[in-house]
Short mmCIF file of C-alpha atoms in Angstrom, two decimals:
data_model
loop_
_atom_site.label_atom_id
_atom_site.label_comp_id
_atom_site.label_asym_id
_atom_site.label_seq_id
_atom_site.Cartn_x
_atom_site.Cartn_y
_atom_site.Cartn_z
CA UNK A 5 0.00 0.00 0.00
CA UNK A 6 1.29 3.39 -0.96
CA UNK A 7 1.41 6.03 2.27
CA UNK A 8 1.57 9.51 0.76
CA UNK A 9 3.86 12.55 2.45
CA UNK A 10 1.68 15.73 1.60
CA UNK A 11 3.95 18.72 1.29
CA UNK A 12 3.12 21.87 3.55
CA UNK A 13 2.22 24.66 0.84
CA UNK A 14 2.25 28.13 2.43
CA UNK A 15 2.35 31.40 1.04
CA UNK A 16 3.00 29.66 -2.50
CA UNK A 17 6.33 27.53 -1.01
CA UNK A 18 6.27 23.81 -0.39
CA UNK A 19 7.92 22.43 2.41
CA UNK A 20 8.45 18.93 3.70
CA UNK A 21 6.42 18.00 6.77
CA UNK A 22 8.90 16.31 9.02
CA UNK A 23 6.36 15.13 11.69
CA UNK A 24 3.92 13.76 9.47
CA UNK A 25 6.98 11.44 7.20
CA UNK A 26 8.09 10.44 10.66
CA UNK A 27 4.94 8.70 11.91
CA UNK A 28 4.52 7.38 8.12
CA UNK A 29 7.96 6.06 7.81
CA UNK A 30 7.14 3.86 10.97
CA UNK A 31 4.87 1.68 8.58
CA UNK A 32 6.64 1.33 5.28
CA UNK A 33 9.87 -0.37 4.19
CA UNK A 34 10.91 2.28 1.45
CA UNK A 35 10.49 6.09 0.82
CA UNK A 36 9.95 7.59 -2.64
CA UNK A 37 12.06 10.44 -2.93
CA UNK A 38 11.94 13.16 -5.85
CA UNK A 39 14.43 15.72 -6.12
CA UNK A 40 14.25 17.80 -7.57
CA UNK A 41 11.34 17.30 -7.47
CA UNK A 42 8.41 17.11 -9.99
CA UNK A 43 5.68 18.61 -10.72
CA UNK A 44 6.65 21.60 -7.99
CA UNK A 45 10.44 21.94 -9.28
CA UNK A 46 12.23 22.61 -6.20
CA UNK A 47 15.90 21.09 -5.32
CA UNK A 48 15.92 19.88 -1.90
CA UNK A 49 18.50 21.80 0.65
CA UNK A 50 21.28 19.75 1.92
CA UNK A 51 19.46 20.00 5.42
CA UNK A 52 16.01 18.50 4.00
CA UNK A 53 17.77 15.40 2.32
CA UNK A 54 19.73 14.98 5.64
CA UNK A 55 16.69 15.04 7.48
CA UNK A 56 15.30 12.78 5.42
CA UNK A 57 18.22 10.29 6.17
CA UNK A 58 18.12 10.42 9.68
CA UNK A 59 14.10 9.75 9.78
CA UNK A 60 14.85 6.79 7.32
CA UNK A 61 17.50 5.47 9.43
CA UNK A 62 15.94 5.47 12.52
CA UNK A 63 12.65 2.90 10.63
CA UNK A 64 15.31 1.38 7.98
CA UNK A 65 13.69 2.29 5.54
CA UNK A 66 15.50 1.87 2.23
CA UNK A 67 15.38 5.50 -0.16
CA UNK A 68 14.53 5.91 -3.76
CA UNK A 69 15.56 8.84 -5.32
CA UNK A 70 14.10 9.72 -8.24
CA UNK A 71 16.97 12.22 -9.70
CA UNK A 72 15.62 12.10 -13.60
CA UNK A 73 15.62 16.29 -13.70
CA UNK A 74 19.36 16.86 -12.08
CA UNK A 75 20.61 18.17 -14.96
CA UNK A 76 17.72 20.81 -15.85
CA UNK A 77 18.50 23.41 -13.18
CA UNK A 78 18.38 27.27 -13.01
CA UNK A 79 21.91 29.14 -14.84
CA UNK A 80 24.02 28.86 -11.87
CA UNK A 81 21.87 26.57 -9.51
CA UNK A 82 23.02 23.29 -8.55
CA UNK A 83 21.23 20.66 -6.96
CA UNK A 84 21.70 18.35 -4.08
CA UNK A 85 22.36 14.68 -4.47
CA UNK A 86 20.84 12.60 -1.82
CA UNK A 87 23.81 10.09 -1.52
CA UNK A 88 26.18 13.11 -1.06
CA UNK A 89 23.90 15.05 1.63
CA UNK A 90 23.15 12.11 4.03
CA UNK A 91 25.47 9.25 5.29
CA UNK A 92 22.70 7.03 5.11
CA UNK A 93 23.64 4.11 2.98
CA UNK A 94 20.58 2.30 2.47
CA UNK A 95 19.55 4.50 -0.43
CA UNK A 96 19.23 4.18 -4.45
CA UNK A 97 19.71 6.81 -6.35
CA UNK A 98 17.34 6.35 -10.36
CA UNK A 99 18.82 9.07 -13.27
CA UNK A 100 18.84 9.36 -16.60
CA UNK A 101 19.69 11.66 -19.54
CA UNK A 102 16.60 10.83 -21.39
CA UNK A 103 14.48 14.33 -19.73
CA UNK A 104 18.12 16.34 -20.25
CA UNK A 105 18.90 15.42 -23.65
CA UNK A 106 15.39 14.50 -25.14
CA UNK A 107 16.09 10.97 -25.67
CA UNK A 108 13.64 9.38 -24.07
CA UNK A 109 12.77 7.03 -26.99
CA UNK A 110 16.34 5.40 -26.29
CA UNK A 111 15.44 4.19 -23.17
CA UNK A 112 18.64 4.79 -21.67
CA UNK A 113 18.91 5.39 -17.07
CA UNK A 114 21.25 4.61 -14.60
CA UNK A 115 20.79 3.39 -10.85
CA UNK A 116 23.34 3.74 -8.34
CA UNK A 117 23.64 2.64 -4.36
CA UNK A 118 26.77 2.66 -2.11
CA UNK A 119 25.21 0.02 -0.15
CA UNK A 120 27.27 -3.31 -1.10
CA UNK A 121 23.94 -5.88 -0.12
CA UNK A 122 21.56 -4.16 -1.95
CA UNK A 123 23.74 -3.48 -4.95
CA UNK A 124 24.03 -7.21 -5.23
CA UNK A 125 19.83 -7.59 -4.36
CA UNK A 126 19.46 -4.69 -7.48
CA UNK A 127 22.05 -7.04 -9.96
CA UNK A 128 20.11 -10.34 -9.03
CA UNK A 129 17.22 -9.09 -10.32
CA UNK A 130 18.13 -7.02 -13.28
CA UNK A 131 19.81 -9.95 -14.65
CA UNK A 132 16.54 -12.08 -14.14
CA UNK A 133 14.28 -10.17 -16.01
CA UNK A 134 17.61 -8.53 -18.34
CA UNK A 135 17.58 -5.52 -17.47
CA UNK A 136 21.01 -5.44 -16.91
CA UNK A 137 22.79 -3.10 -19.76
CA UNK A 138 21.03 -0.95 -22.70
CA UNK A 139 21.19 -1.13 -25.89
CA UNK A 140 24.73 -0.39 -27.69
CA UNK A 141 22.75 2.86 -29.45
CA UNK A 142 21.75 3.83 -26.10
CA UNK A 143 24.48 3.24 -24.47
CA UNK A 144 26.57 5.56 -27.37
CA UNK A 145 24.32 8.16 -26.77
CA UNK A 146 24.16 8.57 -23.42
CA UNK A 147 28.36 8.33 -23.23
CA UNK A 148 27.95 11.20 -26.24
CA UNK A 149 25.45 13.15 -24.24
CA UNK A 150 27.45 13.20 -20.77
CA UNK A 151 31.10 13.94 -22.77
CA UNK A 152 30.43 16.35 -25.51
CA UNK A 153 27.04 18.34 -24.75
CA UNK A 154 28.17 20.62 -22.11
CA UNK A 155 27.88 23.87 -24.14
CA UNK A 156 24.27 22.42 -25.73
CA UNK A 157 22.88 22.24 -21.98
CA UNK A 158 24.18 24.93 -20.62
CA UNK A 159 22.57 26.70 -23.76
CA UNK A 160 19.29 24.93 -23.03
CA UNK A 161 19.11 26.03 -19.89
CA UNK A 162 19.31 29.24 -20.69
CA UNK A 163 16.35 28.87 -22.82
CA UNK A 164 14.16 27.41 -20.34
CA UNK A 165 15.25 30.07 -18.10
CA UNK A 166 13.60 32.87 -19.90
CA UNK A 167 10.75 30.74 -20.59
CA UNK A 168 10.53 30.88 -17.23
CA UNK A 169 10.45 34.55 -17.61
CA UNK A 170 8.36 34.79 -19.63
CA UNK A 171 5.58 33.19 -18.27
CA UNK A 172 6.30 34.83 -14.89
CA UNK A 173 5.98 38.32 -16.26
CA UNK A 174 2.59 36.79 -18.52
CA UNK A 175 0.65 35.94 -15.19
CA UNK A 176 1.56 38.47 -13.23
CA UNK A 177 0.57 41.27 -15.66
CA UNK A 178 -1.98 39.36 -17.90
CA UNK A 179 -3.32 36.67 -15.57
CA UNK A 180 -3.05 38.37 -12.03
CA UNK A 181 -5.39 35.83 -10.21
CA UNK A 182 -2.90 32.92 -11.41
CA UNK A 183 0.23 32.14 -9.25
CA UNK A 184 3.36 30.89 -10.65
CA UNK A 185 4.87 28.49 -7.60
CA UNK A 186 8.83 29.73 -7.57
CA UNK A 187 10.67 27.02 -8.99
CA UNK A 188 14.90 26.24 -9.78
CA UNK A 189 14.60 23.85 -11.44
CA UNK A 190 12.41 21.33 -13.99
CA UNK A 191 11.31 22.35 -17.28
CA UNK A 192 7.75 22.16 -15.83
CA UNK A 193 5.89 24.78 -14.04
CA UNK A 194 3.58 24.75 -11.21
CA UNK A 195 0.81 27.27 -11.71
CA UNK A 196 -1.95 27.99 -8.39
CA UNK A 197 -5.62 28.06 -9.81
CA UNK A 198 -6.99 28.17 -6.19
CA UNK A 199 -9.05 31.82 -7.43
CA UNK A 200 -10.60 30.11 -10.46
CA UNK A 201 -12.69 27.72 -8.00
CA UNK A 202 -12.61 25.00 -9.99
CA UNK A 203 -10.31 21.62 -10.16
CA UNK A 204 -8.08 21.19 -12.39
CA UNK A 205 -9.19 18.46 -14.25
CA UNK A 206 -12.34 20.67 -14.99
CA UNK A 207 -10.67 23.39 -15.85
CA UNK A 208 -7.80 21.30 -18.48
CA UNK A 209 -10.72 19.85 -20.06
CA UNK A 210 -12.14 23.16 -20.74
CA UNK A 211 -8.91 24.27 -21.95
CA UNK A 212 -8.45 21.20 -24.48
CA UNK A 213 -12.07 21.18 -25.54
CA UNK A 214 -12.22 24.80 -26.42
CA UNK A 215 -9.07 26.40 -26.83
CA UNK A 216 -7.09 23.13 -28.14
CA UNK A 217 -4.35 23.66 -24.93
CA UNK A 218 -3.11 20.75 -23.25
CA UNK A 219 -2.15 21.25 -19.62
CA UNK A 220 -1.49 18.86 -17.57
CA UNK A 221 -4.35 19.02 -14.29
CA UNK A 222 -2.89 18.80 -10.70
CA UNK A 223 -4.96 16.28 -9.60
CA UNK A 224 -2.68 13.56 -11.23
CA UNK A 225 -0.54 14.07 -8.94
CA UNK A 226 -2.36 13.84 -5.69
CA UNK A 227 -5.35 15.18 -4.54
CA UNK A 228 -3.70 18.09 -2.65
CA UNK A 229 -2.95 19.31 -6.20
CA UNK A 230 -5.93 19.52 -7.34
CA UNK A 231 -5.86 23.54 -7.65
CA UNK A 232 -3.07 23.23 -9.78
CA UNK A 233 -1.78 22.85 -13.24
CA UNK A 234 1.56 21.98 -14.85
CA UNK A 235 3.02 23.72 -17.47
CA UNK A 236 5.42 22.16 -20.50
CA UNK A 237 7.90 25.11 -20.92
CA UNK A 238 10.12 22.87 -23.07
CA UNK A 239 8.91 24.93 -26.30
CA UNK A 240 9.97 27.52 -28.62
CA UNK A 241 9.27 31.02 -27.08
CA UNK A 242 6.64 31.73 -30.21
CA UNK A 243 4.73 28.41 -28.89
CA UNK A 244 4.81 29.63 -25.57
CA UNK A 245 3.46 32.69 -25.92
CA UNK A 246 0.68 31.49 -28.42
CA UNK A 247 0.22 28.90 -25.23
CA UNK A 248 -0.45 31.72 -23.09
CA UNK A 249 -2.62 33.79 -24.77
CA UNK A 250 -4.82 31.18 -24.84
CA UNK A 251 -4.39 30.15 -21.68
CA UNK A 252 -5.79 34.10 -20.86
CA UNK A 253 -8.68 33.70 -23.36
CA UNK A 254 -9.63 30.62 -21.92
CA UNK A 255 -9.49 31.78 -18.36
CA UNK A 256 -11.86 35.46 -19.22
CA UNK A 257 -14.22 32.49 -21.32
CA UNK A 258 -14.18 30.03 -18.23
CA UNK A 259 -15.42 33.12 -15.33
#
């Protein structure tokens, strides 16, 4: 059975609810970790992943963490690696370079643990169903991503920083009611509805019925989402701002 962690949301900021993953963790034998995290796009602080160890070590509980959107960060930003912000060794750390470089389709990721016993646990079973390596065009791209496209991601994110912009300065001069949830990093954005009073999934089917926009509604992603939506700012800036506009349109049709 799946035990959820709801993040504290105050005055647009999420936080991690220390009290609340401590009686959970007493129940569970692994945590589900996402950093940074998706759909919200923060990078966990050094002292939140530490935390986070110490509460895990004192069930043993074994961590996930999903690290898929390391790469995609803010100019300047870096983010926080669990395994190198808690000494707790009973943790596995999932990436990949299929969200950084767009190559999703050659199914290429990488899982890593210091912890010798579950390391062999992981092997055992990735050679039983063989899982065990990639493909050899996979595994050429990914070696070809990591080596030589420094200067391409450092351009990208560059891009996806003034999308960011961009649709900042949009809500808060076009869209006032909306809230854009400060982010640093993701190439998705986090945008509070709460003023529309509606749910999301209501509201995303208006938008793809009548104005042919495809937003993805908060309530996939738990039910505290629900007056949310997630934004796709992995576009050309022309697409975005055609996005937008109708995102405005839709939002003066839907009141």
């Amino acid at each position: 059975m799946v035990v959820e962690n709801k993040l504290k949301y105050d005055n647009y900021r999420y936080s991690i609810d220390f009290d609340d993953l401590d009686e959970k963790l007493a129940n569970v034998k692994i945590f589900l970790l996402c950093n940074p995290h998706n759909p919200i796009g923060k990078i966990w602080s050094k002292s939140d992943l530490e935390k986070i160890g110490d509460l895990c070590k004192k069930h043993d509980v074994v961590i996930v963490s999903d690290e898929i959107h390391c790469d995609l960060t803010d100019p300047g930003i870096n983010y926080n690696p669990f395994e190198l912000s808690s000494n707790y060794n009973k943790a596995i750390t999932c990436i990949s370079p299929t969200k950084t470089f767009n190559i999703a389709g050659l199914q290429s990721s990488m899982i890593h643990t210091k912890n010798k016993e579950i390391y062999n646990k992981l092997k055992e079973e990735l050679v039983k169903d063989f899982f065990i390596s990639s493909n050899a065009f996979s595994s050429i791209a990914t070696i070809a991503a990591y080596r030589e496209c420094e200067e391409w991601l450092d351009n990208l994110k560059e891009v996806l920083f003034k999308n960011k912009r961009i649709v900042n300065d949009f809500i808060e001069n076009e869209i006032p009611f909306l809230k854009l949830v400060p982010s640093n990093a993701t190439y998705l954005l986090w945008i509070d509805i709460s003023m529309l009073n509606s749910s999301s999934k209501v509201f995303c089917e208006f938008l793809r019925r009548n104005y042919g926009l495809f937003l993805s509604p908060g309530i996939q992603f738990g039910q505290n989402g629900d007056q949310f939506l997630r934004l796709n700012i992995a576009c050309p800036e022309t697409l975005l701002i055609k996005g937008l506009e109708k995102l405005k349109a839709a939002i003066n049709d839907f009141q």
